[in-house]
Tab-separated table of C-alpha atoms in Angstrom:
chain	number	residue	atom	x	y	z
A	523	UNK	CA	6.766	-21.792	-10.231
A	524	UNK	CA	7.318	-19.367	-12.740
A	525	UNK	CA	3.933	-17.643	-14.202
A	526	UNK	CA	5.822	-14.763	-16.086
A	527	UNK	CA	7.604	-14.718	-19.578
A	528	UNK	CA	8.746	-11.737	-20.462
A	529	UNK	CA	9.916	-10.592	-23.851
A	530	UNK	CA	12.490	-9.320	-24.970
A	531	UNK	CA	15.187	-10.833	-22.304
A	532	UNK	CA	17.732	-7.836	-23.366
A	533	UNK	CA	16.532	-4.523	-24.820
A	534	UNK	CA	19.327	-1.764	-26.169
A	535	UNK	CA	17.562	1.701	-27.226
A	536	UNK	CA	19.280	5.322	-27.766
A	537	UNK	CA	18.323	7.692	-24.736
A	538	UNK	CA	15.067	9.527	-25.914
A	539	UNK	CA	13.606	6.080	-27.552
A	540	UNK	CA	10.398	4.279	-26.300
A	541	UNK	CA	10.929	1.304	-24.990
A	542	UNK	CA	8.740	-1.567	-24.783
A	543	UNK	CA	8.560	-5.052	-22.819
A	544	UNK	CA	5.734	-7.360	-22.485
A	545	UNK	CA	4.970	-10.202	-20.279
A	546	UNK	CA	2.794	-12.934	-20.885
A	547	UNK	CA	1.376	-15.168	-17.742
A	548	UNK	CA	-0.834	-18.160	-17.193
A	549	UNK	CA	-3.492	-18.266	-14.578
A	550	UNK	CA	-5.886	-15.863	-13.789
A	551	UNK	CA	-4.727	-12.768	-11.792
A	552	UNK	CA	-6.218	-10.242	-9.166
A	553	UNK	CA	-3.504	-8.109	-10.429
A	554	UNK	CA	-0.121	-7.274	-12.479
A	555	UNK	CA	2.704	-5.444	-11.167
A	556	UNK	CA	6.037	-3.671	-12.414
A	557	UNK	CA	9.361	-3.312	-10.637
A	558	UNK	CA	12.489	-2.195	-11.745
A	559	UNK	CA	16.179	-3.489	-10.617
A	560	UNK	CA	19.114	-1.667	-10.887
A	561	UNK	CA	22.273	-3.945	-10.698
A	562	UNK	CA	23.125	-5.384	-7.356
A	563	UNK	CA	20.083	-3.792	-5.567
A	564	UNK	CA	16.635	-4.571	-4.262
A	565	UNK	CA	13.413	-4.135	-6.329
A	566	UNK	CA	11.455	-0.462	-6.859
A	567	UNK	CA	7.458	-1.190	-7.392
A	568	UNK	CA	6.384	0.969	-10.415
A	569	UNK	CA	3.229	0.328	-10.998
A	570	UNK	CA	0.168	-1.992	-10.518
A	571	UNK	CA	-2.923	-2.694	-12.716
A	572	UNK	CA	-6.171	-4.442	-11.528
A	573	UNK	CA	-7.730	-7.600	-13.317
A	574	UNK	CA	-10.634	-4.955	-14.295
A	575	UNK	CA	-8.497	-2.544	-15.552
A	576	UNK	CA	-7.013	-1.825	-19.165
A	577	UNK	CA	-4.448	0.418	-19.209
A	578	UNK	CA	-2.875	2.630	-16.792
A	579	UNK	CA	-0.122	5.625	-16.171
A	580	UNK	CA	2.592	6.827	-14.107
A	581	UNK	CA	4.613	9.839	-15.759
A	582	UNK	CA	6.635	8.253	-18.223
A	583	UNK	CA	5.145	4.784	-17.903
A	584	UNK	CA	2.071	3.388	-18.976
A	585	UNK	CA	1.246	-0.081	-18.693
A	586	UNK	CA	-1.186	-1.919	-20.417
A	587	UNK	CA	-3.242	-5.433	-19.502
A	588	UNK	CA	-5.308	-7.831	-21.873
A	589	UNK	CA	-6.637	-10.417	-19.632
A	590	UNK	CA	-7.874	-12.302	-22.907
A	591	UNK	CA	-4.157	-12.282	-24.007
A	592	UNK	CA	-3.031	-12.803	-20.746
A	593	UNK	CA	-0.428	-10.605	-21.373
A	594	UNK	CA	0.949	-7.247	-20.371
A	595	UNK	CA	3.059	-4.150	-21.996
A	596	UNK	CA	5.491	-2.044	-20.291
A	597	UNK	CA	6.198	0.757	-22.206
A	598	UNK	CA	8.672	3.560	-21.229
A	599	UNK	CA	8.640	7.257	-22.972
A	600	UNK	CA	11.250	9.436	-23.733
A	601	UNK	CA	13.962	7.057	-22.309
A	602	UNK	CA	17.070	7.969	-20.489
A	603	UNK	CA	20.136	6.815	-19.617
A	604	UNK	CA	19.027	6.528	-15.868
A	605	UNK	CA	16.294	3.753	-16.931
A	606	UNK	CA	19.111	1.208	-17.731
A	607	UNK	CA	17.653	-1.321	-15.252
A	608	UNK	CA	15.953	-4.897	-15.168
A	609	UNK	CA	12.134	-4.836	-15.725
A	610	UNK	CA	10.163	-7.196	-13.957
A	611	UNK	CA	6.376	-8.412	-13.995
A	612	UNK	CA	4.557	-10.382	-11.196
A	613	UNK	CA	1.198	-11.597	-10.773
A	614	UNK	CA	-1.138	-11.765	-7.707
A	615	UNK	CA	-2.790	-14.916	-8.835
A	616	UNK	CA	-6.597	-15.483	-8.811
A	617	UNK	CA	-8.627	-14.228	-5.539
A	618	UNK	CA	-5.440	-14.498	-3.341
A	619	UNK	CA	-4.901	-11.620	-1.032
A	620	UNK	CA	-1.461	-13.162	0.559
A	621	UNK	CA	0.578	-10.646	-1.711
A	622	UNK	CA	2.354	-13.278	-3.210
A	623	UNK	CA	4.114	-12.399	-6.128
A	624	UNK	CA	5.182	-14.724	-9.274
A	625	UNK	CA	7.603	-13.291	-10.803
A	626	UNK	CA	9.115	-13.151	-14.303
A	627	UNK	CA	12.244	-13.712	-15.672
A	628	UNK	CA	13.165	-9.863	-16.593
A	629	UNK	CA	13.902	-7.451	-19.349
A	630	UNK	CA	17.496	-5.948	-18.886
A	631	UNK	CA	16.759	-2.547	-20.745
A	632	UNK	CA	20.385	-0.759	-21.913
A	633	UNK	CA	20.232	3.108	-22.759
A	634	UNK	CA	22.858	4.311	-24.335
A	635	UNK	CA	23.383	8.137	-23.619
B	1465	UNK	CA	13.351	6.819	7.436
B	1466	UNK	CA	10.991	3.927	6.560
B	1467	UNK	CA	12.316	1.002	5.209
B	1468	UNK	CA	13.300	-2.414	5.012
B	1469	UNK	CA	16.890	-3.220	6.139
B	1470	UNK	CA	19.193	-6.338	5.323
B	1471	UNK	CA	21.845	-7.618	7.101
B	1472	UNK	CA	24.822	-8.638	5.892
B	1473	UNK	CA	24.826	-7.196	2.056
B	1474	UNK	CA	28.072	-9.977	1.397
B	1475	UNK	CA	28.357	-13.325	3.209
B	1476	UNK	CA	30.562	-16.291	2.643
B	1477	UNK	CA	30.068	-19.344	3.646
B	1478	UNK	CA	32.181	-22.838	4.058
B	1479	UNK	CA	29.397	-25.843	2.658
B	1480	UNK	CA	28.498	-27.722	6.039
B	1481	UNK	CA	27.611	-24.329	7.845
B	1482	UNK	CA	24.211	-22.755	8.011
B	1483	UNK	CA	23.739	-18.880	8.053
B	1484	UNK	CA	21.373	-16.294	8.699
B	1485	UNK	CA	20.257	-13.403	7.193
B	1486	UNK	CA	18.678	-10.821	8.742
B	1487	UNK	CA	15.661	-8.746	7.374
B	1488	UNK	CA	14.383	-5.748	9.992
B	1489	UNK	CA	11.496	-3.432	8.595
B	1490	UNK	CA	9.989	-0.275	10.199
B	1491	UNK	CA	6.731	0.467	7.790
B	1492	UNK	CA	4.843	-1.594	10.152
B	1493	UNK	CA	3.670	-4.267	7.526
B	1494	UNK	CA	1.926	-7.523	8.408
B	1495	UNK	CA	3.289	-9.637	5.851
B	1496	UNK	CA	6.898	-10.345	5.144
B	1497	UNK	CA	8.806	-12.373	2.198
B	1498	UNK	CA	12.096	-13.802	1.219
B	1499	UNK	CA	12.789	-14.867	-2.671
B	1500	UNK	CA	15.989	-15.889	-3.992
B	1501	UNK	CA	17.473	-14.792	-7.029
B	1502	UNK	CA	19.852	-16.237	-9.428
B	1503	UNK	CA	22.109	-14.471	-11.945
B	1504	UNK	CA	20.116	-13.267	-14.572
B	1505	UNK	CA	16.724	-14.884	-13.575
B	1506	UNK	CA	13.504	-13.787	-11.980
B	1507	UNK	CA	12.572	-13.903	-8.254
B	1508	UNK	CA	11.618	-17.676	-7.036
B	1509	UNK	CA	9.697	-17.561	-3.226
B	1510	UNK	CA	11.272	-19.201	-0.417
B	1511	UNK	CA	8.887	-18.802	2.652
B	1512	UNK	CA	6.436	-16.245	3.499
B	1513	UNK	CA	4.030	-14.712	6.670
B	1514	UNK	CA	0.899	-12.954	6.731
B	1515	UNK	CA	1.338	-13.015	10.487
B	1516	UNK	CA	3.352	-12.658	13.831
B	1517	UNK	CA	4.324	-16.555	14.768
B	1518	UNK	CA	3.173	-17.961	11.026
B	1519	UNK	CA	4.417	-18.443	8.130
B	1520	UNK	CA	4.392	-20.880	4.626
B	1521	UNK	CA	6.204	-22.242	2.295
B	1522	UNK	CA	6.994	-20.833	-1.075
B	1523	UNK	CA	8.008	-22.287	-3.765
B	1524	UNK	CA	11.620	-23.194	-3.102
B	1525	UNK	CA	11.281	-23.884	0.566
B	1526	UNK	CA	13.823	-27.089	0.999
B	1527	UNK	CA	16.923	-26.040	3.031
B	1528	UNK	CA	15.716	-23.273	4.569
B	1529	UNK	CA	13.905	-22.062	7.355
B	1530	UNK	CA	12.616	-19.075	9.206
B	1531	UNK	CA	10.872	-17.342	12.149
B	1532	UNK	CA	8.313	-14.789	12.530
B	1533	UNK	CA	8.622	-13.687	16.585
B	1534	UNK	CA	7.952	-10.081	15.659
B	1535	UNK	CA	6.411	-8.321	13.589
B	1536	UNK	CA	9.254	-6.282	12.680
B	1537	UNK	CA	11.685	-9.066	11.486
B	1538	UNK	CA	12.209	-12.245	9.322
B	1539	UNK	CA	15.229	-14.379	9.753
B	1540	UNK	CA	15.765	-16.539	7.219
B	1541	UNK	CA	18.473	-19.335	7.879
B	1542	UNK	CA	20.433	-21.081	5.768
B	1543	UNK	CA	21.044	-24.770	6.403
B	1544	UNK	CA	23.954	-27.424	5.032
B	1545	UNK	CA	20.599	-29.108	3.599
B	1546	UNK	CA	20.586	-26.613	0.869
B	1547	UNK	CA	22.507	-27.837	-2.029
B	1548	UNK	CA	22.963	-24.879	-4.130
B	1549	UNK	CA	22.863	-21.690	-1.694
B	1550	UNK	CA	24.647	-18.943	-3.685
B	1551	UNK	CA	22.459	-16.585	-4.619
B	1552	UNK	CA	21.035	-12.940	-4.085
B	1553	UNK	CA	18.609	-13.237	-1.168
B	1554	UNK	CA	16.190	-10.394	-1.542
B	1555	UNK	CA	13.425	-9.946	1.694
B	1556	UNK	CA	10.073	-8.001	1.112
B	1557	UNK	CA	7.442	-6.556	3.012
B	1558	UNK	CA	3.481	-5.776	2.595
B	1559	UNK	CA	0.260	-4.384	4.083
B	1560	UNK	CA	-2.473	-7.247	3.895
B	1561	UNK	CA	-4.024	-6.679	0.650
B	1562	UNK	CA	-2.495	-3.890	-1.065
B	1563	UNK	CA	-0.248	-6.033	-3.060
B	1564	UNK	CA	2.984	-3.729	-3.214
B	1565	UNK	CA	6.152	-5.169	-2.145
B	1566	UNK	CA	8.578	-3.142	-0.709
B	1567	UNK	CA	12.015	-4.867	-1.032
B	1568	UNK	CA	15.576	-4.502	1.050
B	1569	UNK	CA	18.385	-4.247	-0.612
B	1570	UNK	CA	19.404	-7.867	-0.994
B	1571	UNK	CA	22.246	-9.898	0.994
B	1572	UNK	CA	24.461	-11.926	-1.221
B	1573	UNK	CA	25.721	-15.201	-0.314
B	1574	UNK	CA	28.631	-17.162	-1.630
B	1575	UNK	CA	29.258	-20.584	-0.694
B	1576	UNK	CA	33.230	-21.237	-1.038
């Protein structure tokens, strides 16, 4: 089953723009993660925030949760040409500790040089 | 180098034949997963295992099958049962509770 929407599908910024993609889910979570894609390859973790926690950041990432929302922002800083990827979220649902993910359906972020 | 490796990154397949993809990791993680991907679509679950000589059931389960007789790999096969196997076959690994998935780099599979 699929717990995460994300929005927008497809996202084209200039290099140096922010970029931003949410991601909205259903159940209640232990916690929300980030990976990126690049085409053809395997999945990079980015980042993870805890049910309990509201915002968090990695260098030019900093994600945000609202567990009231159920919903999450992804926003990248200062883009460049090297984040052209696909941006997914996943959930760890409820008090499971079996790391099982749910994943979304992606953000293909474009950055045009 | 720590990792998680996949074997083969392009397979093709006649329908009628099963196939199976290999998925070897060295970071010494208890738990192991494969998900199937689709052009242009998320991640879906096909089986998973906390545990040497266990595993469950994901989400798309029907058609496939694997083995956990290490700890160090995760075979999944793919049988003539599935109906729509092409796809982007991506395995990941965890330590119990952390969360993080570290992923291989994917084995594509074409059914011709």
């Amino acid at each position: 089953s699929q717990q995460g929407e994300e929005d927008p599908q497809a996202l084209s910024i200039q290099e140096g723009e922010n970029a931003t993609m949410n991601c909205s889910y259903k159940t209640s979570i232990n916690n929300l993660q980030w990976y990126r894609q690049n085409s053809g390859r395997g999945l990079v973790h980015l980042i993870l925030i805890r049910s309990n926690e509201r915002e968090k950041h990695s260098g030019r990432l900093r994600v945000t949760l609202d567990t009231s929302k159920k919903s999450s922002s992804l926003l990248i800083t200062a883009s460049r040409a090297a984040d052209t990827a696909s941006y997914f979220c996943a959930t760890a649902e409820g008090s499971s500790n079996t790391g099982k993910l749910i994943f979304g359906q992606g953000t293909t972020l474009q950055v045009k040089p | 180098d720590g990792g998680i490796t996949q074997s083969p990154k392009y397979l093709f397949r006649k329908e009628g034949q099963n196939v199976t993809l290999s998925c070897e990791q060295n970071l010494n993680h208890d738990a192991m997963y494969w998900y199937r991907q689709d052009p242009g679509q998320g991640l879906r679950l096909i089986y998973y295992s906390q545990i040497v000589n266990d595993f469950q059931k994901g989400d798309i389960a029907e058609g496939y099958s694997v083995s956990r007789e290490k700890k160090e790999s995760f075979p999944l096969t793919v049988t003539s049962a599935q109906k729509n196997p092409t796809a982007f076959y991506l395995c990941a690994s965890s330590t119990q509770g952390t969360g993080e998935l570290f992923f291989g780099e994917g084995s594509r599979l074409t059914v011709l």
